Amino acid sequence: MKIAAYQMESVPGDVAANLAKIERAAREAAAKGASILIAPELALTGYGAGRAVREKAETSEGAQVARLAEIAAETGVAILAGFSERDGETLRNSAVYVDGEAVPTIYRKCNLYGPYERGLFEQAKPEAVTFERGGLKFGILICYDVEFPENVRRLAKAGVDVVLVPTALPASDHDAFIARKLVPVRAFENQVFLAYVDHCGADERFAYTGLSVIVAPDGTLLAEAGETGEALLVAELDPSRYQASAEANSYLADLTS
């Protein structure tokens, strides 16, 4: 099957505009034969939107998730996108998977990054959130979560073939190391596909790295975006092509604890 990763420049605080962007990307992904579209962390509000992240937070039963489900049903492309999830007075940095039919699958970030996130959200407990599509099993993480090897290993031990990671990686002196070195290592050491999907451009708080990537289980890059500009990456996922890599690098089978 094919998946699509949308490196996106969200409009801060404008949920309608961001849903429209995701709809256009989903239609393009469908035309290219993709079954799933991944959008970045907090794609619906914009990551650095500050007060709007709180004011426009919704439950998983709200209009934002309902619209994503409609887009998925209309295009035939399942969607994973980051959103600000409200639970009473509690906010969580979450990602929702919709396929247009089933009840939405929600993942909540378990490793919040920096004072900005910790000032907005409540950290969730680590868990293996998975779903299946096209004969493959997928797991979800968000941004900083993937930098902890335990989180990816938890999903690998749960039997996933693919890890999907909406992210908002800010520009720094080590951003390329994370996107081009650390992320492929996570795929290799667990022998899974991994899609790492970033914002691009800047808002009033952050400039973003871009450098979105889809990685194979042997660590090779199947598709990659540059530092600037929106991009739609599409890659075919076929685990049978990487059976030799899984046999030669049998970390899970050889794990002693």
mmCIF file of C-alpha atoms in Angstrom, residues 137 149-163 185-193 217 243 245-257:
data_model
loop_
_atom_site.group_PDB
_atom_site.id
_atom_site.type_symbol
_atom_site.label_atom_id
_atom_site.label_comp_id
_atom_site.label_asym_id
_atom_site.label_seq_id
_atom_site.Cartn_x
_atom_site.Cartn_y
_atom_site.Cartn_z
ATOM 1 C CA LYS A 137 -0.674 -2.640 11.469
ATOM 2 C CA PRO A 149 13.498 4.600 22.046
ATOM 3 C CA GLU A 150 11.135 2.999 24.542
ATOM 4 C CA ASN A 151 8.106 4.450 22.771
ATOM 5 C CA VAL A 152 8.944 3.014 19.360
ATOM 6 C CA ARG A 153 9.988 -0.297 20.901
ATOM 7 C CA ARG A 154 6.614 -0.502 22.698
ATOM 8 C CA LEU A 155 4.851 -0.304 19.341
ATOM 9 C CA ALA A 156 7.243 -2.756 17.706
ATOM 10 C CA LYS A 157 6.589 -5.260 20.491
ATOM 11 C CA ALA A 158 2.854 -4.736 19.847
ATOM 12 C CA GLY A 159 3.458 -5.994 16.311
ATOM 13 C CA VAL A 160 3.181 -2.823 14.238
ATOM 14 C CA ASP A 161 4.583 -2.653 10.718
ATOM 15 C CA VAL A 162 4.525 1.142 10.520
ATOM 16 C CA VAL A 163 4.949 3.996 13.016
ATOM 17 C CA VAL A 185 17.745 4.687 13.484
ATOM 18 C CA ARG A 186 14.378 4.267 15.212
ATOM 19 C CA ALA A 187 13.071 2.554 12.073
ATOM 20 C CA PHE A 188 16.164 0.357 11.738
ATOM 21 C CA GLU A 189 16.455 -0.751 15.356
ATOM 22 C CA ASN A 190 12.806 -1.864 15.327
ATOM 23 C CA GLN A 191 12.632 -2.975 11.674
ATOM 24 C CA VAL A 192 9.507 -0.892 11.001
ATOM 25 C CA PHE A 193 8.503 1.713 8.460
ATOM 26 C CA PRO A 217 12.810 -0.779 8.007
ATOM 27 C CA GLN A 243 12.480 -9.548 5.023
ATOM 28 C CA SER A 245 16.852 -6.907 6.753
ATOM 29 C CA ALA A 246 14.496 -8.183 9.453
ATOM 30 C CA GLU A 247 16.288 -11.537 9.518
ATOM 31 C CA ALA A 248 19.771 -9.982 9.651
ATOM 32 C CA ASN A 249 18.834 -7.389 12.267
ATOM 33 C CA SER A 250 16.703 -9.439 14.638
ATOM 34 C CA TYR A 251 16.685 -7.032 17.572
ATOM 35 C CA LEU A 252 13.160 -7.850 18.723
ATOM 36 C CA ALA A 253 13.707 -11.585 18.605
ATOM 37 C CA ASP A 254 17.002 -11.261 20.478
ATOM 38 C CA LEU A 255 15.751 -8.822 23.117
ATOM 39 C CA THR A 256 16.563 -10.205 26.591
ATOM 40 C CA SER A 257 14.402 -7.923 28.734
#
